[in-house]
Amino acid sequence: MFNALVVDKEEQGNTSAEVRQIGLDDLPDGDVTVAVEYSTVNYKDGLCIGPGGGLVRNYPHVPGIDFAGTVEASDDDRYKPGDKVVLTGWRVGEAHWGGYSQKACVKADWLVPLPKGLDTRQAMAVGTAGFTAMLAVMALEDHGIKDGPVLVTGAAGGVGSVATAILASLGHEVAGVTGRPETADYLTSLGASQIVAREEINETTKRPLEAETWGGCVDAVGGAMLARVLGQVKYGGSVAAVGLAGGAGLPATVIPFLLRGVNLLGIDSVMQPYDNRLRAWERIAKDLPMDKLEAMVQPATLSDLPKLGADILKGQVKGRVVVDVNA
Ligand code: NDP
């Protein structure tokens, strides 16, 4: 038997979340059993720990959309006991039991080998949020980052923190948008050279185009902020849209696309093919300074998760929460 955070449905649509002992026979089918070492807290985990928002299909459920650990048993030739592996995406932690458990059973296709240069804790300090930040940076690079500061919205959150550190280490000037002025020193330590107050970009304007300011943008917020940024990106520049922490609507016009050739690049970390996942993890190991990664980490245990899940939905988590499932 081993520990897992089990979420169950209660009367009137409420959910309960508690650490329980479960067994290997309880785990869903898969080709690889992993002794999980670390998982993390992402925005989606907050949703899955709570009432689910349609993400969780069947209860009881073990959330945790990512994990890193050691292969314990494998029916697939690509993995053998003792191999270190990382998992992000593929609806694990939503439609399939995830990483908030000391053991997980998953399809071999969903795993990647732990990249050289990262241990399992570092891999989860990066986690889904950081992996997505790297995908966003790679998408901006593919379309060409223009001169001038690169804007990162939701900068003090998980995606924003890792995007800030990667862009700065690649030599870009980074402007971080935050609604929490007290995180300014933290963002500066990650490499941001400019802090922009959330209200400055959230204010609505009737002007579809403003001064060409940003060489590109990683946007974790969406909504009114994304709409405003589209009119501020330099000619031919790109915005990598990652998230919707500030809303799913997009009150924008087509003018930035027509008159400035702005590219809006959608980033999806969930269904990334194996080669893309491997490439992104290798870039993370190469381009993300580990001392900066360490500065983002807040440690947690399985029993901390119900509170942390609620906190991340309120935008109150700074950086990355790393869950030691064996603590
Ligand atoms: P976090 O909660 O860690 O960060 C989000 C940040 O957005 C907050 O820290 C806050 O930053 C800012 N924010 C929150 N609410 C608002 C608001 N109402 N208006 C403006 N800014 C706000 O989440 P993550 O970084 O893990 O994820 C960010 C988004 O990206 C989420 O929507 C998530 O679902 C999505 N995501 C998408 C992925 C994909 O594959 N496309 C993968 C991973 C995440 P600050 O305090 O600095 O203002």
Tab-separated table of C-alpha atoms in Angstrom, residues 2-319:
chain	number	residue	atom	x	y	z
A	2	PHE	CA	1.112	3.587	-0.603
A	3	ASN	CA	-0.121	7.165	-0.203
A	4	ALA	CA	-2.124	9.172	-2.734
A	5	LEU	CA	-4.277	12.286	-2.639
A	6	VAL	CA	-7.726	10.982	-3.538
A	7	VAL	CA	-10.462	13.369	-4.643
A	8	ASP	CA	-14.028	12.089	-4.373
A	9	LYS	CA	-17.450	13.398	-5.216
A	10	GLU	CA	-19.747	14.280	-2.345
A	11	GLU	CA	-23.383	15.240	-2.220
A	12	GLN	CA	-24.519	18.423	-4.014
A	13	GLY	CA	-21.555	18.426	-6.400
A	14	ASN	CA	-18.952	19.135	-3.697
A	15	THR	CA	-15.649	17.260	-3.651
A	16	SER	CA	-13.445	16.011	-0.825
A	17	ALA	CA	-9.663	15.624	-1.069
A	18	GLU	CA	-7.655	13.569	1.413
A	19	VAL	CA	-4.450	11.539	1.584
A	20	ARG	CA	-5.385	7.826	1.576
A	21	GLN	CA	-3.608	4.482	1.307
A	22	ILE	CA	-4.236	2.754	-2.016
A	23	GLY	CA	-2.711	-0.324	-3.696
A	24	LEU	CA	-1.220	-1.182	-7.109
A	25	ASP	CA	-4.509	-2.897	-8.039
A	26	ASP	CA	-6.323	0.424	-7.645
A	27	LEU	CA	-4.175	2.140	-10.302
A	28	PRO	CA	-5.533	2.490	-13.853
A	29	ASP	CA	-4.156	0.321	-16.674
A	30	GLY	CA	-0.870	1.311	-18.333
A	31	ASP	CA	2.395	-0.206	-19.596
A	32	VAL	CA	4.766	1.446	-17.120
A	33	THR	CA	4.563	1.653	-13.320
A	34	VAL	CA	6.545	4.571	-11.922
A	35	ALA	CA	7.675	5.167	-8.340
A	36	VAL	CA	6.790	8.860	-8.275
A	37	GLU	CA	9.261	11.172	-6.538
A	38	TYR	CA	7.934	14.674	-7.265
A	39	SER	CA	4.856	16.311	-8.732
A	40	THR	CA	3.779	19.964	-8.852
A	41	VAL	CA	0.826	22.327	-8.536
A	42	ASN	CA	-0.444	23.813	-11.787
A	43	TYR	CA	-3.578	25.848	-12.451
A	44	LYS	CA	-5.342	22.740	-13.829
A	45	ASP	CA	-4.464	20.835	-10.643
A	46	GLY	CA	-6.303	23.526	-8.698
A	47	LEU	CA	-9.362	22.838	-10.829
A	48	CYS	CA	-9.029	19.046	-10.461
A	49	ILE	CA	-8.568	19.143	-6.658
A	50	GLY	CA	-11.710	21.271	-6.387
A	51	PRO	CA	-15.044	20.634	-8.110
A	52	GLY	CA	-13.224	19.804	-11.356
A	53	GLY	CA	-14.749	22.218	-13.848
A	54	GLY	CA	-15.388	19.314	-16.245
A	55	LEU	CA	-11.717	18.276	-16.315
A	56	VAL	CA	-12.174	15.216	-14.085
A	57	ARG	CA	-14.299	12.576	-15.798
A	58	ASN	CA	-14.566	9.889	-13.112
A	59	TYR	CA	-14.385	9.884	-9.307
A	60	PRO	CA	-12.615	8.819	-7.173
A	61	HIS	CA	-9.693	10.545	-8.838
A	62	VAL	CA	-5.979	11.093	-8.171
A	63	PRO	CA	-4.952	14.506	-9.613
A	64	GLY	CA	-1.430	15.675	-10.509
A	65	ILE	CA	-0.913	16.604	-14.173
A	66	ASP	CA	2.829	15.973	-14.076
A	67	PHE	CA	5.391	13.875	-12.244
A	68	ALA	CA	8.975	12.674	-12.287
A	69	GLY	CA	10.238	9.425	-10.827
A	70	THR	CA	11.841	6.034	-11.416
A	71	VAL	CA	10.427	3.183	-13.482
A	72	GLU	CA	9.481	0.266	-11.250
A	73	ALA	CA	8.001	-2.136	-13.846
A	74	SER	CA	7.567	-1.892	-17.605
A	75	ASP	CA	5.848	-3.880	-20.370
A	76	ASP	CA	7.394	-1.569	-22.984
A	77	ASP	CA	10.886	-2.056	-24.459
A	78	ARG	CA	11.639	1.673	-24.295
A	79	TYR	CA	11.733	1.693	-20.474
A	80	LYS	CA	13.274	-0.636	-17.905
A	81	PRO	CA	13.230	-0.640	-14.088
A	82	GLY	CA	15.528	2.052	-12.717
A	83	ASP	CA	15.065	4.505	-15.620
A	84	LYS	CA	14.316	8.086	-14.584
A	85	VAL	CA	11.290	9.529	-16.394
A	86	VAL	CA	9.175	12.691	-16.665
A	87	LEU	CA	5.532	13.017	-17.592
A	88	THR	CA	3.533	16.085	-18.636
A	89	GLY	CA	0.232	16.248	-20.482
A	90	TRP	CA	-1.889	13.563	-22.146
A	91	ARG	CA	-4.738	14.359	-19.716
A	92	VAL	CA	-2.940	12.517	-16.928
A	93	GLY	CA	-4.255	13.913	-13.635
A	94	GLU	CA	-7.535	14.723	-15.428
A	95	ALA	CA	-8.845	11.664	-17.324
A	96	HIS	CA	-6.216	9.230	-15.926
A	97	TRP	CA	-4.871	9.070	-12.351
A	98	GLY	CA	-1.858	11.330	-11.979
A	99	GLY	CA	1.175	12.268	-9.943
A	100	TYR	CA	-0.287	12.974	-6.472
A	101	SER	CA	0.553	9.409	-5.556
A	102	GLN	CA	3.661	7.464	-4.566
A	103	LYS	CA	3.056	5.211	-7.603
A	104	ALA	CA	1.508	5.836	-11.015
A	105	CYS	CA	0.693	3.552	-13.945
A	106	VAL	CA	0.690	5.204	-17.401
A	107	LYS	CA	1.174	4.559	-21.113
A	108	ALA	CA	4.827	4.451	-22.188
A	109	ASP	CA	4.004	6.931	-24.999
A	110	TRP	CA	3.251	9.624	-22.443
A	111	LEU	CA	6.709	9.502	-20.802
A	112	VAL	CA	10.044	10.993	-21.760
A	113	PRO	CA	13.414	9.979	-20.283
A	114	LEU	CA	14.709	12.496	-17.747
A	115	PRO	CA	16.999	14.788	-19.765
A	116	LYS	CA	20.723	14.852	-18.883
A	117	GLY	CA	21.516	17.726	-16.511
A	118	LEU	CA	18.244	17.572	-14.557
A	119	ASP	CA	17.321	15.506	-11.504
A	120	THR	CA	13.710	14.522	-10.781
A	121	ARG	CA	13.189	17.423	-8.341
A	122	GLN	CA	14.524	19.982	-10.827
A	123	ALA	CA	12.362	18.476	-13.563
A	124	MET	CA	9.305	19.084	-11.406
A	125	ALA	CA	10.461	22.547	-10.360
A	126	VAL	CA	10.028	23.120	-14.098
A	127	GLY	CA	6.914	20.916	-14.420
A	128	THR	CA	4.087	21.527	-16.859
A	129	ALA	CA	4.179	25.305	-16.348
A	130	GLY	CA	7.899	25.540	-17.133
A	131	PHE	CA	7.688	23.060	-19.998
A	132	THR	CA	4.926	25.225	-21.486
A	133	ALA	CA	7.012	28.366	-20.974
A	134	MET	CA	9.799	26.697	-23.002
A	135	LEU	CA	7.346	25.736	-25.759
A	136	ALA	CA	6.217	29.382	-25.850
A	137	VAL	CA	9.786	30.680	-26.120
A	138	MET	CA	10.528	28.154	-28.894
A	139	ALA	CA	7.399	29.280	-30.788
A	140	LEU	CA	8.481	32.931	-30.495
A	141	GLU	CA	11.956	32.009	-31.749
A	142	ASP	CA	10.478	30.111	-34.724
A	143	HIS	CA	8.636	33.284	-35.764
A	144	GLY	CA	11.468	35.683	-34.892
A	145	ILE	CA	11.738	37.759	-31.713
A	146	LYS	CA	11.983	41.465	-32.613
A	147	ASP	CA	14.331	43.971	-30.969
A	148	GLY	CA	13.098	45.430	-27.726
A	149	PRO	CA	11.797	44.004	-24.467
A	150	VAL	CA	9.861	40.748	-24.485
A	151	LEU	CA	6.732	41.038	-22.335
A	152	VAL	CA	5.761	38.232	-19.946
A	153	THR	CA	2.275	38.480	-18.414
A	154	GLY	CA	1.320	36.741	-15.147
A	155	ALA	CA	5.050	37.003	-14.534
A	156	ALA	CA	5.095	35.923	-10.877
A	157	GLY	CA	3.092	32.749	-11.628
A	158	GLY	CA	4.532	29.402	-12.732
A	159	VAL	CA	4.600	29.876	-16.514
A	160	GLY	CA	5.606	33.522	-16.141
A	161	SER	CA	8.489	32.864	-13.733
A	162	VAL	CA	10.090	30.198	-15.929
A	163	ALA	CA	9.521	32.213	-19.138
A	164	THR	CA	11.172	35.237	-17.503
A	165	ALA	CA	14.230	33.222	-16.440
A	166	ILE	CA	14.642	31.483	-19.821
A	167	LEU	CA	14.233	34.652	-21.911
A	168	ALA	CA	16.657	36.582	-19.693
A	169	SER	CA	19.257	33.810	-19.839
A	170	LEU	CA	18.975	33.831	-23.647
A	171	GLY	CA	19.942	37.521	-23.543
A	172	HIS	CA	16.541	39.122	-24.095
A	173	GLU	CA	15.429	42.166	-22.178
A	174	VAL	CA	12.348	41.025	-20.208
A	175	ALA	CA	9.430	43.123	-18.980
A	176	GLY	CA	7.284	41.279	-16.424
A	177	VAL	CA	3.650	42.208	-15.870
A	178	THR	CA	2.434	41.532	-12.352
A	179	GLY	CA	-0.525	42.423	-10.162
A	180	ARG	CA	1.651	41.822	-7.088
A	181	PRO	CA	4.130	44.711	-6.688
A	182	GLU	CA	5.750	42.848	-3.773
A	183	THR	CA	7.137	40.308	-6.280
A	184	ALA	CA	9.271	42.946	-8.052
A	185	ASP	CA	12.539	41.881	-6.362
A	186	TYR	CA	11.771	38.231	-7.112
A	187	LEU	CA	11.139	38.988	-10.802
A	188	THR	CA	14.296	41.091	-10.991
A	189	SER	CA	16.264	38.193	-9.496
A	190	LEU	CA	14.928	35.955	-12.290
A	191	GLY	CA	16.227	38.450	-14.867
A	192	ALA	CA	13.355	40.882	-15.534
A	193	SER	CA	14.723	44.350	-16.232
A	194	GLN	CA	11.352	46.085	-16.196
A	195	ILE	CA	8.281	45.536	-13.980
A	196	VAL	CA	4.941	46.583	-15.452
A	197	ALA	CA	1.911	47.006	-13.166
A	198	ARG	CA	-1.029	44.794	-14.146
A	199	GLU	CA	-3.434	47.780	-14.235
A	200	GLU	CA	-1.284	49.475	-16.876
A	201	ILE	CA	-1.964	46.707	-19.398
A	202	ASN	CA	-5.394	45.660	-18.142
A	203	GLU	CA	-6.903	49.118	-18.698
A	204	THR	CA	-9.115	49.041	-21.752
A	205	THR	CA	-8.454	51.414	-24.637
A	206	LYS	CA	-10.474	52.230	-27.729
A	207	ARG	CA	-7.251	52.382	-29.782
A	208	PRO	CA	-6.616	49.054	-31.570
A	209	LEU	CA	-2.966	50.034	-32.155
A	210	GLU	CA	-0.626	51.744	-29.699
A	211	ALA	CA	3.118	52.512	-29.728
A	212	GLU	CA	5.139	49.521	-31.001
A	213	THR	CA	6.729	48.493	-27.706
A	214	TRP	CA	7.316	44.744	-27.264
A	215	GLY	CA	9.621	42.501	-29.301
A	216	GLY	CA	7.311	39.584	-28.468
A	217	CYS	CA	5.187	38.312	-25.591
A	218	VAL	CA	4.561	35.170	-23.546
A	219	ASP	CA	0.998	35.604	-22.287
A	220	ALA	CA	-0.299	33.485	-19.389
A	221	VAL	CA	-3.300	35.723	-18.683
A	222	GLY	CA	-5.459	36.038	-21.814
A	223	GLY	CA	-8.620	38.170	-21.769
A	224	ALA	CA	-8.358	41.956	-21.806
A	225	MET	CA	-4.607	41.848	-21.217
A	226	LEU	CA	-3.915	39.733	-24.291
A	227	ALA	CA	-6.179	41.980	-26.387
A	228	ARG	CA	-4.273	45.072	-25.275
A	229	VAL	CA	-0.834	43.506	-25.833
A	230	LEU	CA	-1.701	42.622	-29.454
A	231	GLY	CA	-1.845	46.354	-30.215
A	232	GLN	CA	1.536	47.030	-28.561
A	233	VAL	CA	3.705	44.340	-30.213
A	234	LYS	CA	6.231	45.510	-32.808
A	235	TYR	CA	5.571	45.084	-36.525
A	236	GLY	CA	5.738	41.366	-37.442
A	237	GLY	CA	6.183	40.331	-33.804
A	238	SER	CA	4.470	37.421	-32.056
A	239	VAL	CA	2.468	36.702	-28.944
A	240	ALA	CA	2.580	33.138	-27.596
A	241	ALA	CA	-0.780	32.647	-25.864
A	242	VAL	CA	-0.450	30.091	-23.089
A	243	GLY	CA	-3.218	30.638	-20.570
A	244	LEU	CA	-6.402	32.255	-19.389
A	245	ALA	CA	-5.750	33.153	-15.751
A	246	GLY	CA	-7.408	36.520	-16.466
A	247	GLY	CA	-10.295	35.221	-18.592
A	248	ALA	CA	-11.172	33.209	-21.684
A	249	GLY	CA	-12.754	36.037	-23.683
A	250	LEU	CA	-10.704	38.007	-26.193
A	251	PRO	CA	-12.035	41.560	-26.655
A	252	ALA	CA	-9.680	42.338	-29.575
A	253	THR	CA	-9.964	43.624	-33.162
A	254	VAL	CA	-8.300	42.200	-36.280
A	255	ILE	CA	-6.361	45.461	-36.788
A	256	PRO	CA	-3.023	44.322	-35.193
A	257	PHE	CA	-3.013	41.286	-37.516
A	258	LEU	CA	-3.911	43.307	-40.631
A	259	LEU	CA	-1.842	46.456	-40.116
A	260	ARG	CA	1.096	45.137	-38.105
A	261	GLY	CA	1.327	41.504	-39.220
A	262	VAL	CA	1.234	40.386	-35.587
A	263	ASN	CA	1.212	36.599	-35.030
A	264	LEU	CA	-0.920	35.061	-32.321
A	265	LEU	CA	0.609	31.659	-31.529
A	266	GLY	CA	-1.460	29.169	-29.515
A	267	ILE	CA	0.579	26.951	-27.200
A	268	ASP	CA	-0.706	23.532	-26.146
A	269	SER	CA	1.481	21.426	-23.881
A	270	VAL	CA	-0.954	18.525	-23.517
A	271	MET	CA	-0.784	16.721	-26.875
A	272	GLN	CA	2.852	17.447	-27.825
A	273	PRO	CA	4.428	14.605	-29.828
A	274	TYR	CA	7.379	12.771	-28.275
A	275	ASP	CA	10.096	14.498	-30.361
A	276	ASN	CA	8.816	17.973	-29.464
A	277	ARG	CA	8.652	17.069	-25.785
A	278	LEU	CA	12.204	15.743	-25.855
A	279	ARG	CA	13.465	18.843	-27.694
A	280	ALA	CA	11.780	21.179	-25.201
A	281	TRP	CA	13.168	19.279	-22.179
A	282	GLU	CA	16.664	19.336	-23.682
A	283	ARG	CA	16.393	23.094	-24.216
A	284	ILE	CA	15.217	23.504	-20.596
A	285	ALA	CA	18.267	21.604	-19.316
A	286	LYS	CA	20.501	23.823	-21.482
A	287	ASP	CA	18.897	27.290	-21.212
A	288	LEU	CA	17.278	27.523	-17.771
A	289	PRO	CA	19.792	28.503	-15.066
A	290	MET	CA	19.339	26.075	-12.151
A	291	ASP	CA	20.022	28.732	-9.477
A	292	LYS	CA	17.135	30.792	-10.839
A	293	LEU	CA	14.935	27.696	-10.926
A	294	GLU	CA	15.732	27.054	-7.257
A	295	ALA	CA	14.652	30.605	-6.370
A	296	MET	CA	11.169	29.843	-7.761
A	297	VAL	CA	10.574	26.704	-5.682
A	298	GLN	CA	8.135	26.379	-2.816
A	299	PRO	CA	8.256	22.831	-1.328
A	300	ALA	CA	5.060	20.961	-0.415
A	301	THR	CA	3.736	17.554	0.646
A	302	LEU	CA	0.603	15.625	-0.387
A	303	SER	CA	-1.324	16.937	2.622
A	304	ASP	CA	-0.626	20.585	1.634
A	305	LEU	CA	-2.383	20.116	-1.712
A	306	PRO	CA	-6.021	20.992	-0.922
A	307	LYS	CA	-4.964	24.470	0.275
A	308	LEU	CA	-2.435	25.019	-2.524
A	309	GLY	CA	-4.998	23.973	-5.147
A	310	ALA	CA	-7.343	26.697	-3.888
A	311	ASP	CA	-4.497	29.259	-3.715
A	312	ILE	CA	-3.394	28.777	-7.336
A	313	LEU	CA	-6.937	29.390	-8.595
A	314	LYS	CA	-6.874	32.728	-6.753
A	315	GLY	CA	-3.545	33.690	-8.428
A	316	GLN	CA	-1.802	33.580	-5.022
A	317	VAL	CA	0.987	31.104	-5.735
A	318	LYS	CA	4.422	32.539	-6.501
A	319	GLY	CA	6.715	30.571	-8.818
